Every structure is written in structure tokens, then in C-alpha cells.
Amino acid sequence: MDFTPSEEQLAARGLAARIFGDLSTHERLTAAGTGTDAELWKELCAAGLPAAVEDIGLLGLVLLLEEQGRTTAQVPFAATCVYGLLAVAERGTPEQCERLLPGLRDGTAVATGAFPARGRVHIAEDGALYGAVPWVPWLRDATHVLVADTDLALWIVEASAPGAEARAAGVTVEPVETTAPWSAGRLVLDGVRGERLGNGPEAYAAVLATARTAFAGLQAGVCAGSLARAVHHTVTREQFGRPLSTNQGVLLRAADAHMDTEAIRVTAYEAAWRHDARRACEAQALTAAWWASEAGKRVVHAGQHLHGGTGADLDHPVHRHFLWGRQLDAYLGCGSEVLEELGLLLAGRAQGDAS
């Protein structure tokens, strides 16, 4: 097991850090409101970062998403890579890859996923899809949505071009505001015909594990960014003639947050490494998702708390990390749900070994 990044992964991470650091500023995020920063998305795609994910693998993507999380950059990077690029590249037919991947690589197409499946979408006898999903991240930007039906078969559904008013026949998108500003929407399918991707539940489980790993990496970045802001605040702000960081309670709280952040990071790295090495990674993805949920919310609460009264300011940059951390806490299953899944998975393996 070796998490040492390759030269290509390091180069991509360095480029991502520069672009996110230069463009995802407090002023730009304020101007974007709850929508997507379209110019930042164009810059990322022009630099070839989405396209690079096919070469640098899931571990490389986790490294890039850490950099996005540090700045809470409002772009559909994780969703497009997980539910679009990697899903199609790993599960699609040669024809699907040839047709769909170029647009996903250059950013002219944006993908998202109605994950996890909750049994809300069913397929009729004529092959059309019906149902509604309460909220889907980045749906307002998406040209393609990956949907699972009640049998966990995956379908690619066309939506529309980003920003376009017209929607594909049978697809309705209603804007929804979530805790984090993820350009989310309510998806309604009324007789739309989708395009099959992969083979049933196996493909669904693989994409879900990939998503949980990737978004755990995003949470690691969110937590690292929150902690960095807290450290800067406590080092530079003085109380009773000395920096806040010299107080033992502050030191211990920050140390706990650092260890939690590292736990999220290393479990995400392990799951991503196993995925890229073509090894079983479902249990590791669930472990990373559990840490991202349970430890993630502890870290962003600590980050806000260590800012004292400043942390109560909704316009302060640290509050964005709090919102993202709480959104990622529940996305793809909260801690207790993920832990139950992990327990059932391990129990099933134990029974299989015993028999």
C-alpha cells in the first residue's frame, strides 16, 4: 500500500491548488451567491483538469478535490468526474465513451448523479423512467444525470445545456437551495427514456463507492481549510496580552481537529488506492464516508468555535466551510447509516467465510 503521489498526480494537484487559490476568493464566492462560478469552471476545464482524472485515477481526483475543498470552490468538479467521466470510462461501452467523454473532458458537458438510490425512480413496461428525486447536487448545471431505478440499474438521462431554460422532454428541474451552495435541484422524470450504463446493481455499487471516496476527499479539504483559518485566527488574535493559540484549551481543540482531518484524508486515500489497484474497496469507501461524516462535522464545528464571536458572522469565510462540512456530513449517507451498511457488509463476509 503506497499513497505516494505520482509525478502526474503532483503536477495536477499543484495546478489545481494554484487555480483554486487564485480564483476561488472570498469576493468571487460572495458574488456567486449560491450558484456556480462559471468562469472558474471554464478555467479548470481549459487547464485540462477534468480530463486528467482518467489518467491520474481516483487517488488523483481525491487530491484535486482536497484543493477544491480548501477554498470551497463552487464548481461541479466532483459530480462531473464521479458520475460522468469515471462512470462512463469504467462502465460505458466503447460507443458511449467515444460519444460522451469528449464533452465531459472539456467541460461542455456537466454530469451529476441522483445518489444514493432511494427507490424513487421506476421503469415502466415501455422502458420509460418515472419518479422524482427531492434534491440532486449541481443539477441546475447538468447536461447529464446518472439515475438508478428501483432495481439499481443505472441510466444516463439527458437534461440540458448549462444555463439553458429548455429541458429535455420528460425531465423537469426545480431549483432547490441546500445547506451548501451546490446549485441543486429537484429532479422529476415523467416518461423520459434513459441510456443504460453498466450491468445492474454491481455498477451502481461501484459508482456509489467511488462517489463516497471522492466526496470524502472533498471533505478532507473542507476540514483542512477550516482548520487553517482557525489556526491563523488564534495565532494572530490576542487576549489578555497573548495569542489565543497559547491557551491549552485552544491547542487541544485544534489538535483534535487536525487528527480528525488526517483520519478523513488517510481513509479516503486508502479507498482510492484500492480502487485504482482494482482491489475490493467497498468497505474502505464506507470507512472513509463514516470518517467524513462523523469527524467532518466535528472539525467544522471546531473551526467555527475557535473563531469565537467572529465565527457567528454568516459572512465570514469560515462559515462556508461549516456549511460545506455539514452538507457533506449527510450526503451519500450520514454516519449512522454508513456504519450500518459497513456492519452488514462485514457480517455478510463473515457468514460467507464461515460457510
mmCIF file of C-alpha atoms in Angstrom:
data_model
loop_
_atom_site.group_PDB
_atom_site.id
_atom_site.type_symbol
_atom_site.label_atom_id
_atom_site.label_comp_id
_atom_site.label_asym_id
_atom_site.label_seq_id
_atom_site.Cartn_x
_atom_site.Cartn_y
_atom_site.Cartn_z
ATOM 1 C CA MET A 1 0.000 0.000 0.000
ATOM 2 C CA ASP A 2 1.631 3.220 -1.163
ATOM 3 C CA PHE A 3 -0.142 6.583 -1.169
ATOM 4 C CA THR A 4 2.839 8.474 -2.586
ATOM 5 C CA PRO A 5 1.504 10.588 -5.480
ATOM 6 C CA SER A 6 2.985 10.085 -8.920
ATOM 7 C CA GLU A 7 4.611 12.952 -10.796
ATOM 8 C CA GLU A 8 1.433 13.375 -12.829
ATOM 9 C CA GLN A 9 -0.734 13.481 -9.703
ATOM 10 C CA LEU A 10 1.561 16.007 -8.035
ATOM 11 C CA ALA A 11 1.569 18.216 -11.120
ATOM 12 C CA ALA A 12 -2.226 18.117 -11.349
ATOM 13 C CA ARG A 13 -2.594 18.870 -7.642
ATOM 14 C CA GLY A 14 -0.203 21.811 -7.901
ATOM 15 C CA LEU A 15 -2.104 23.229 -10.866
ATOM 16 C CA ALA A 16 -5.433 22.779 -9.078
ATOM 17 C CA ALA A 17 -4.101 24.460 -5.934
ATOM 18 C CA ARG A 18 -2.978 27.464 -7.974
ATOM 19 C CA ILE A 19 -6.222 27.847 -9.893
ATOM 20 C CA PHE A 20 -8.469 27.379 -6.866
ATOM 21 C CA GLY A 21 -6.268 29.620 -4.743
ATOM 22 C CA ASP A 22 -6.189 32.409 -7.318
ATOM 23 C CA LEU A 23 -9.821 32.347 -8.415
ATOM 24 C CA SER A 24 -11.925 30.943 -5.577
ATOM 25 C CA THR A 25 -11.589 34.044 -3.410
ATOM 26 C CA HIS A 26 -13.939 35.384 -0.763
ATOM 27 C CA GLU A 27 -15.008 38.185 -3.086
ATOM 28 C CA ARG A 28 -15.797 35.842 -6.000
ATOM 29 C CA LEU A 29 -17.674 33.424 -3.750
ATOM 30 C CA THR A 30 -19.723 36.291 -2.370
ATOM 31 C CA ALA A 31 -20.544 37.451 -5.900
ATOM 32 C CA ALA A 32 -21.516 33.918 -6.965
ATOM 33 C CA GLY A 33 -24.070 33.632 -4.155
ATOM 34 C CA THR A 34 -25.481 30.119 -4.197
ATOM 35 C CA GLY A 35 -24.717 29.489 -7.861
ATOM 36 C CA THR A 36 -21.767 28.090 -9.787
ATOM 37 C CA ASP A 37 -18.688 30.138 -10.604
ATOM 38 C CA ALA A 38 -18.864 29.644 -14.368
ATOM 39 C CA GLU A 39 -15.556 31.393 -15.076
ATOM 40 C CA LEU A 40 -13.698 29.205 -12.596
ATOM 41 C CA TRP A 41 -15.226 26.108 -14.170
ATOM 42 C CA LYS A 42 -14.069 27.261 -17.606
ATOM 43 C CA GLU A 43 -10.560 27.862 -16.270
ATOM 44 C CA LEU A 44 -10.379 24.377 -14.727
ATOM 45 C CA CYS A 45 -11.542 22.759 -17.956
ATOM 46 C CA ALA A 46 -9.197 24.868 -20.098
ATOM 47 C CA ALA A 47 -6.340 23.673 -17.882
ATOM 48 C CA GLY A 48 -7.387 20.074 -18.609
ATOM 49 C CA LEU A 49 -8.009 19.046 -15.005
ATOM 50 C CA PRO A 50 -11.268 17.112 -15.530
ATOM 51 C CA ALA A 51 -9.715 15.298 -18.487
ATOM 52 C CA ALA A 52 -6.646 14.454 -16.391
ATOM 53 C CA VAL A 53 -8.718 12.376 -13.981
ATOM 54 C CA GLU A 54 -8.813 9.460 -16.429
ATOM 55 C CA ASP A 55 -5.011 9.303 -16.236
ATOM 56 C CA ILE A 56 -4.371 10.108 -12.556
ATOM 57 C CA GLY A 57 -7.150 7.851 -11.241
ATOM 58 C CA LEU A 58 -9.401 8.155 -8.227
ATOM 59 C CA LEU A 59 -6.475 8.881 -5.907
ATOM 60 C CA GLY A 60 -5.522 11.758 -8.165
ATOM 61 C CA LEU A 61 -9.096 13.011 -8.117
ATOM 62 C CA VAL A 62 -9.121 12.883 -4.305
ATOM 63 C CA LEU A 63 -6.003 15.074 -4.297
ATOM 64 C CA LEU A 64 -7.677 17.587 -6.615
ATOM 65 C CA LEU A 65 -10.868 17.630 -4.559
ATOM 66 C CA GLU A 66 -8.862 18.357 -1.422
ATOM 67 C CA GLU A 67 -7.706 21.550 -3.109
ATOM 68 C CA GLN A 68 -11.285 22.424 -4.083
ATOM 69 C CA GLY A 69 -12.448 21.817 -0.523
ATOM 70 C CA ARG A 70 -9.786 24.101 0.956
ATOM 71 C CA THR A 71 -11.357 27.033 -0.896
ATOM 72 C CA THR A 72 -14.980 25.761 -1.062
ATOM 73 C CA ALA A 73 -14.901 26.486 -4.791
ATOM 74 C CA GLN A 74 -18.402 26.415 -6.252
ATOM 75 C CA VAL A 75 -17.937 24.252 -9.339
ATOM 76 C CA PRO A 76 -19.412 20.832 -10.300
ATOM 77 C CA PHE A 77 -15.983 19.212 -10.341
ATOM 78 C CA ALA A 78 -16.602 16.198 -8.093
ATOM 79 C CA ALA A 79 -20.005 15.413 -9.595
ATOM 80 C CA THR A 80 -18.830 15.606 -13.215
ATOM 81 C CA CYS A 81 -15.778 13.442 -12.560
ATOM 82 C CA VAL A 82 -17.541 10.797 -10.453
ATOM 83 C CA TYR A 83 -20.921 10.491 -12.168
ATOM 84 C CA GLY A 84 -19.655 11.381 -15.616
ATOM 85 C CA LEU A 85 -16.018 10.824 -16.531
ATOM 86 C CA LEU A 86 -15.151 7.883 -14.289
ATOM 87 C CA ALA A 87 -18.569 6.238 -14.505
ATOM 88 C CA VAL A 88 -18.589 6.284 -18.298
ATOM 89 C CA ALA A 89 -14.887 5.462 -18.702
ATOM 90 C CA GLU A 90 -15.129 2.454 -16.365
ATOM 91 C CA ARG A 91 -18.663 1.209 -17.128
ATOM 92 C CA GLY A 92 -19.571 2.543 -20.552
ATOM 93 C CA THR A 93 -19.467 0.798 -23.907
ATOM 94 C CA PRO A 94 -16.846 1.888 -26.466
ATOM 95 C CA GLU A 95 -19.581 3.813 -28.297
ATOM 96 C CA GLN A 96 -20.689 5.589 -25.112
ATOM 97 C CA CYS A 97 -17.107 6.503 -24.269
ATOM 98 C CA GLU A 98 -16.470 7.892 -27.746
ATOM 99 C CA ARG A 99 -19.668 9.933 -27.700
ATOM 100 C CA LEU A 100 -19.855 11.173 -24.092
ATOM 101 C CA LEU A 101 -16.310 11.543 -22.786
ATOM 102 C CA PRO A 102 -15.071 14.409 -25.029
ATOM 103 C CA GLY A 103 -17.731 16.813 -23.728
ATOM 104 C CA LEU A 104 -17.103 15.773 -20.133
ATOM 105 C CA ARG A 105 -13.390 16.296 -20.577
ATOM 106 C CA ASP A 106 -13.619 19.812 -21.983
ATOM 107 C CA GLY A 107 -16.457 20.991 -19.737
ATOM 108 C CA THR A 108 -19.087 21.486 -22.406
ATOM 109 C CA ALA A 109 -20.994 18.678 -20.680
ATOM 110 C CA VAL A 110 -21.653 18.584 -16.938
ATOM 111 C CA ALA A 111 -22.729 15.417 -15.140
ATOM 112 C CA THR A 112 -24.298 14.745 -11.775
ATOM 113 C CA GLY A 113 -25.956 11.814 -10.053
ATOM 114 C CA ALA A 114 -29.212 11.166 -8.199
ATOM 115 C CA PHE A 115 -27.346 9.233 -5.490
ATOM 116 C CA PRO A 116 -27.839 7.339 -3.292
ATOM 117 C CA ALA A 117 -30.825 5.484 -4.722
ATOM 118 C CA ARG A 118 -33.913 5.682 -2.521
ATOM 119 C CA GLY A 119 -36.337 3.722 -4.687
ATOM 120 C CA ARG A 120 -37.926 6.877 -6.067
ATOM 121 C CA VAL A 121 -37.392 6.163 -9.771
ATOM 122 C CA HIS A 122 -39.031 3.218 -11.502
ATOM 123 C CA ILE A 123 -39.034 1.953 -15.046
ATOM 124 C CA ALA A 124 -42.294 1.272 -16.835
ATOM 125 C CA GLU A 125 -43.027 -1.659 -19.130
ATOM 126 C CA ASP A 126 -42.284 0.506 -22.158
ATOM 127 C CA GLY A 127 -38.785 1.307 -20.791
ATOM 128 C CA ALA A 128 -39.533 4.888 -19.757
ATOM 129 C CA LEU A 129 -38.428 6.301 -16.392
ATOM 130 C CA TYR A 130 -40.825 7.868 -13.904
ATOM 131 C CA GLY A 131 -40.284 9.351 -10.458
ATOM 132 C CA ALA A 132 -38.891 12.306 -8.536
ATOM 133 C CA VAL A 133 -35.708 12.869 -6.533
ATOM 134 C CA PRO A 134 -36.031 15.635 -3.883
ATOM 135 C CA TRP A 135 -32.596 17.113 -4.498
ATOM 136 C CA VAL A 136 -29.618 16.430 -6.726
ATOM 137 C CA PRO A 137 -26.367 18.419 -6.379
ATOM 138 C CA TRP A 138 -25.342 20.631 -9.305
ATOM 139 C CA LEU A 139 -28.492 19.646 -11.171
ATOM 140 C CA ARG A 140 -29.088 23.180 -12.405
ATOM 141 C CA ASP A 141 -25.817 22.982 -14.343
ATOM 142 C CA ALA A 142 -26.083 19.402 -15.556
ATOM 143 C CA THR A 143 -26.414 18.171 -19.114
ATOM 144 C CA HIS A 144 -26.476 14.521 -17.964
ATOM 145 C CA VAL A 145 -27.821 12.901 -14.809
ATOM 146 C CA LEU A 146 -26.937 9.403 -13.646
ATOM 147 C CA VAL A 147 -30.051 7.808 -12.154
ATOM 148 C CA ALA A 148 -30.641 4.420 -10.520
ATOM 149 C CA ASP A 149 -34.050 2.754 -10.775
ATOM 150 C CA THR A 150 -35.692 0.558 -8.126
ATOM 151 C CA ASP A 151 -33.648 -2.446 -9.344
ATOM 152 C CA LEU A 152 -30.439 -0.389 -9.064
ATOM 153 C CA ALA A 153 -29.892 -0.347 -12.809
ATOM 154 C CA LEU A 154 -28.054 2.806 -13.915
ATOM 155 C CA TRP A 155 -29.450 5.159 -16.537
ATOM 156 C CA ILE A 156 -27.930 8.247 -18.141
ATOM 157 C CA VAL A 157 -30.630 10.862 -18.579
ATOM 158 C CA GLU A 158 -30.083 13.940 -20.730
ATOM 159 C CA ALA A 159 -31.093 17.219 -19.141
ATOM 160 C CA SER A 160 -29.968 20.342 -20.998
ATOM 161 C CA ALA A 161 -27.020 22.596 -21.638
ATOM 162 C CA PRO A 162 -25.826 24.563 -18.602
ATOM 163 C CA GLY A 163 -27.920 27.672 -18.066
ATOM 164 C CA ALA A 164 -30.461 26.781 -20.738
ATOM 165 C CA GLU A 165 -34.136 27.256 -19.981
ATOM 166 C CA ALA A 166 -35.456 24.395 -22.052
ATOM 167 C CA ARG A 167 -35.224 20.911 -20.633
ATOM 168 C CA ALA A 168 -35.246 17.588 -22.398
ATOM 169 C CA ALA A 169 -38.675 16.048 -22.896
ATOM 170 C CA GLY A 170 -39.856 14.318 -19.767
ATOM 171 C CA VAL A 171 -37.293 15.989 -17.466
ATOM 172 C CA THR A 172 -38.175 18.810 -15.085
ATOM 173 C CA VAL A 173 -35.723 20.572 -12.785
ATOM 174 C CA GLU A 174 -36.977 22.714 -9.921
ATOM 175 C CA PRO A 175 -34.332 24.826 -8.130
ATOM 176 C CA VAL A 176 -33.625 23.783 -4.546
ATOM 177 C CA GLU A 177 -31.362 25.548 -2.050
ATOM 178 C CA THR A 178 -29.321 23.213 0.135
ATOM 179 C CA THR A 179 -27.098 23.848 3.155
ATOM 180 C CA ALA A 180 -24.067 24.254 0.890
ATOM 181 C CA PRO A 181 -24.383 26.294 -2.337
ATOM 182 C CA TRP A 182 -24.322 23.367 -4.755
ATOM 183 C CA SER A 183 -26.752 24.605 -7.462
ATOM 184 C CA ALA A 184 -29.070 21.760 -6.514
ATOM 185 C CA GLY A 185 -32.470 20.962 -7.953
ATOM 186 C CA ARG A 186 -35.439 18.622 -7.642
ATOM 187 C CA LEU A 187 -35.456 16.108 -10.480
ATOM 188 C CA VAL A 188 -38.768 14.965 -11.927
ATOM 189 C CA LEU A 189 -38.826 12.238 -14.586
ATOM 190 C CA ASP A 190 -42.069 11.788 -16.475
ATOM 191 C CA GLY A 191 -41.711 9.158 -19.149
ATOM 192 C CA VAL A 192 -38.143 10.026 -20.121
ATOM 193 C CA ARG A 193 -36.025 7.408 -21.833
ATOM 194 C CA GLY A 194 -32.579 6.912 -20.418
ATOM 195 C CA GLU A 195 -29.455 5.174 -21.646
ATOM 196 C CA ARG A 196 -28.268 2.088 -19.725
ATOM 197 C CA LEU A 197 -24.822 2.232 -18.153
ATOM 198 C CA GLY A 198 -23.131 -0.924 -16.894
ATOM 199 C CA ASN A 199 -24.764 -4.062 -15.556
ATOM 200 C CA GLY A 200 -27.293 -3.552 -12.785
ATOM 201 C CA PRO A 201 -26.566 -3.412 -9.055
ATOM 202 C CA GLU A 202 -22.862 -4.137 -9.469
ATOM 203 C CA ALA A 203 -22.348 -0.956 -11.483
ATOM 204 C CA TYR A 204 -24.439 1.053 -9.021
ATOM 205 C CA ALA A 205 -22.422 -0.211 -6.042
ATOM 206 C CA ALA A 206 -19.143 0.607 -7.805
ATOM 207 C CA VAL A 207 -20.193 4.167 -8.667
ATOM 208 C CA LEU A 208 -21.516 4.732 -5.143
ATOM 209 C CA ALA A 209 -18.226 3.559 -3.625
ATOM 210 C CA THR A 210 -16.332 5.868 -5.970
ATOM 211 C CA ALA A 211 -18.594 8.778 -5.028
ATOM 212 C CA ARG A 212 -18.171 8.158 -1.309
ATOM 213 C CA THR A 213 -14.403 8.074 -1.679
ATOM 214 C CA ALA A 214 -14.253 11.219 -3.801
ATOM 215 C CA PHE A 215 -16.552 13.252 -1.578
ATOM 216 C CA ALA A 216 -14.586 12.109 1.481
ATOM 217 C CA GLY A 217 -11.559 13.663 -0.206
ATOM 218 C CA LEU A 218 -13.559 16.842 -0.732
ATOM 219 C CA GLN A 219 -14.479 16.803 2.976
ATOM 220 C CA ALA A 220 -10.807 16.417 3.924
ATOM 221 C CA GLY A 221 -10.083 19.616 2.017
ATOM 222 C CA VAL A 222 -13.023 21.450 3.563
ATOM 223 C CA CYS A 223 -11.802 20.471 7.030
ATOM 224 C CA ALA A 224 -8.200 21.401 6.250
ATOM 225 C CA GLY A 225 -9.336 24.816 5.033
ATOM 226 C CA SER A 226 -11.485 25.381 8.110
ATOM 227 C CA LEU A 227 -8.636 24.385 10.428
ATOM 228 C CA ALA A 228 -6.133 26.593 8.582
ATOM 229 C CA ARG A 229 -8.420 29.588 9.072
ATOM 230 C CA ALA A 230 -8.849 28.745 12.754
ATOM 231 C CA VAL A 231 -5.101 28.439 13.263
ATOM 232 C CA HIS A 232 -4.473 31.781 11.588
ATOM 233 C CA HIS A 233 -7.159 33.434 13.703
ATOM 234 C CA THR A 234 -5.956 32.050 17.027
ATOM 235 C CA VAL A 235 -2.294 32.832 16.267
ATOM 236 C CA THR A 236 -2.934 36.446 15.256
ATOM 237 C CA ARG A 237 -5.670 37.393 17.726
ATOM 238 C CA GLU A 238 -4.567 38.280 21.250
ATOM 239 C CA GLN A 239 -6.442 38.130 24.519
ATOM 240 C CA PHE A 240 -5.024 39.303 27.851
ATOM 241 C CA GLY A 241 -1.756 40.168 26.156
ATOM 242 C CA ARG A 242 -1.065 36.837 24.456
ATOM 243 C CA PRO A 243 -2.258 34.954 21.366
ATOM 244 C CA LEU A 244 -5.343 32.772 21.723
ATOM 245 C CA SER A 245 -3.299 29.849 20.411
ATOM 246 C CA THR A 246 -1.275 29.740 23.644
ATOM 247 C CA ASN A 247 -4.333 28.647 25.632
ATOM 248 C CA GLN A 248 -4.301 24.934 26.332
ATOM 249 C CA GLY A 249 -7.992 24.503 25.516
ATOM 250 C CA VAL A 250 -7.462 26.073 22.101
ATOM 251 C CA LEU A 251 -4.426 23.893 21.427
ATOM 252 C CA LEU A 252 -6.246 20.693 22.337
ATOM 253 C CA ARG A 253 -9.307 21.569 20.248
ATOM 254 C CA ALA A 254 -7.137 22.353 17.227
ATOM 255 C CA ALA A 255 -5.081 19.187 17.733
ATOM 256 C CA ASP A 256 -8.217 17.044 17.817
ATOM 257 C CA ALA A 257 -9.449 18.730 14.632
ATOM 258 C CA HIS A 258 -6.108 18.051 12.955
ATOM 259 C CA MET A 259 -6.222 14.351 13.853
ATOM 260 C CA ASP A 260 -9.812 14.081 12.618
ATOM 261 C CA THR A 261 -8.839 15.733 9.326
ATOM 262 C CA GLU A 262 -5.935 13.335 8.878
ATOM 263 C CA ALA A 263 -8.235 10.368 9.567
ATOM 264 C CA ILE A 264 -10.600 11.509 6.816
ATOM 265 C CA ARG A 265 -7.698 12.016 4.436
ATOM 266 C CA VAL A 266 -5.924 8.705 5.004
ATOM 267 C CA THR A 267 -9.087 6.604 4.790
ATOM 268 C CA ALA A 268 -10.035 8.360 1.546
ATOM 269 C CA TYR A 269 -6.525 7.718 0.203
ATOM 270 C CA GLU A 270 -6.758 4.019 1.072
ATOM 271 C CA ALA A 271 -10.125 3.576 -0.598
ATOM 272 C CA ALA A 272 -8.940 5.461 -3.699
ATOM 273 C CA TRP A 273 -5.670 3.494 -3.878
ATOM 274 C CA ARG A 274 -7.523 0.192 -3.688
ATOM 275 C CA HIS A 275 -9.931 1.350 -6.404
ATOM 276 C CA ASP A 276 -7.057 2.255 -8.715
ATOM 277 C CA ALA A 277 -5.305 -1.042 -7.937
ATOM 278 C CA ARG A 278 -8.502 -2.901 -8.920
ATOM 279 C CA ARG A 279 -8.942 -4.310 -5.418
ATOM 280 C CA ALA A 280 -12.138 -4.629 -3.402
ATOM 281 C CA CYS A 281 -12.782 -1.204 -1.884
ATOM 282 C CA GLU A 282 -16.434 -1.086 -0.794
ATOM 283 C CA ALA A 283 -15.618 -1.477 2.918
ATOM 284 C CA GLN A 284 -12.833 1.110 2.662
ATOM 285 C CA ALA A 285 -15.159 3.550 0.876
ATOM 286 C CA LEU A 286 -17.727 3.121 3.665
ATOM 287 C CA THR A 287 -14.999 3.689 6.256
ATOM 288 C CA ALA A 288 -13.905 6.892 4.519
ATOM 289 C CA ALA A 289 -17.528 8.042 4.295
ATOM 290 C CA TRP A 290 -18.029 7.380 8.023
ATOM 291 C CA TRP A 291 -14.979 9.451 8.940
ATOM 292 C CA ALA A 292 -16.058 12.200 6.527
ATOM 293 C CA SER A 293 -19.438 12.368 8.253
ATOM 294 C CA GLU A 294 -18.583 11.931 11.922
ATOM 295 C CA ALA A 295 -15.171 13.606 12.043
ATOM 296 C CA GLY A 296 -16.054 16.165 9.377
ATOM 297 C CA LYS A 297 -18.805 17.773 11.389
ATOM 298 C CA ARG A 298 -16.575 17.851 14.478
ATOM 299 C CA VAL A 299 -13.860 19.698 12.571
ATOM 300 C CA VAL A 300 -16.060 22.370 11.001
ATOM 301 C CA HIS A 301 -17.798 22.966 14.334
ATOM 302 C CA ALA A 302 -14.368 23.358 15.951
ATOM 303 C CA GLY A 303 -13.240 25.721 13.209
ATOM 304 C CA GLN A 304 -16.230 27.962 13.791
ATOM 305 C CA HIS A 305 -15.939 27.709 17.575
ATOM 306 C CA LEU A 306 -12.239 28.640 17.586
ATOM 307 C CA HIS A 307 -13.129 31.880 15.810
ATOM 308 C CA GLY A 308 -15.132 32.907 18.875
ATOM 309 C CA GLY A 309 -17.663 35.636 18.180
ATOM 310 C CA THR A 310 -16.250 36.074 14.675
ATOM 311 C CA GLY A 311 -17.395 32.561 13.871
ATOM 312 C CA ALA A 312 -21.003 33.636 14.368
ATOM 313 C CA ASP A 313 -20.721 36.012 11.391
ATOM 314 C CA LEU A 314 -22.562 34.365 8.490
ATOM 315 C CA ASP A 315 -20.488 36.389 6.014
ATOM 316 C CA HIS A 316 -17.149 35.199 7.383
ATOM 317 C CA PRO A 317 -15.253 32.766 5.088
ATOM 318 C CA VAL A 318 -15.094 30.103 7.818
ATOM 319 C CA HIS A 319 -18.883 29.837 7.741
ATOM 320 C CA ARG A 320 -18.690 28.446 4.202
ATOM 321 C CA HIS A 321 -16.548 25.596 5.472
ATOM 322 C CA PHE A 322 -19.154 24.960 8.155
ATOM 323 C CA LEU A 323 -21.947 24.805 5.559
ATOM 324 C CA TRP A 324 -19.984 22.528 3.236
ATOM 325 C CA GLY A 325 -18.926 20.286 6.106
ATOM 326 C CA ARG A 326 -22.494 19.819 7.287
ATOM 327 C CA GLN A 327 -23.723 19.164 3.732
ATOM 328 C CA LEU A 328 -21.028 16.536 3.181
ATOM 329 C CA ASP A 329 -21.813 15.054 6.593
ATOM 330 C CA ALA A 330 -25.204 13.853 5.323
ATOM 331 C CA TYR A 331 -24.596 13.471 1.584
ATOM 332 C CA LEU A 332 -24.462 9.804 0.446
ATOM 333 C CA GLY A 333 -25.473 8.660 3.926
ATOM 334 C CA CYS A 334 -24.876 10.108 7.393
ATOM 335 C CA GLY A 335 -22.527 8.424 9.844
ATOM 336 C CA SER A 336 -25.044 6.041 11.413
ATOM 337 C CA GLU A 337 -26.420 4.946 8.018
ATOM 338 C CA VAL A 338 -22.956 4.306 6.634
ATOM 339 C CA LEU A 339 -21.923 2.432 9.782
ATOM 340 C CA GLU A 340 -24.958 0.173 9.457
ATOM 341 C CA GLU A 341 -24.044 -0.576 5.837
ATOM 342 C CA LEU A 342 -20.482 -1.366 6.848
ATOM 343 C CA GLY A 343 -21.650 -3.676 9.619
ATOM 344 C CA LEU A 344 -23.959 -5.569 7.270
ATOM 345 C CA LEU A 345 -21.182 -5.869 4.698
ATOM 346 C CA LEU A 346 -18.694 -7.251 7.216
ATOM 347 C CA ALA A 347 -21.281 -9.591 8.746
ATOM 348 C CA GLY A 348 -22.115 -10.920 5.296
ATOM 349 C CA ARG A 349 -18.455 -11.569 4.590
ATOM 350 C CA ALA A 350 -18.046 -13.352 7.931
ATOM 351 C CA GLN A 351 -21.008 -15.625 7.155
ATOM 352 C CA GLY A 352 -19.599 -16.343 3.732
ATOM 353 C CA ASP A 353 -16.219 -17.278 5.199
ATOM 354 C CA ALA A 354 -17.874 -19.493 7.837
ATOM 355 C CA SER A 355 -19.838 -21.419 5.251
#
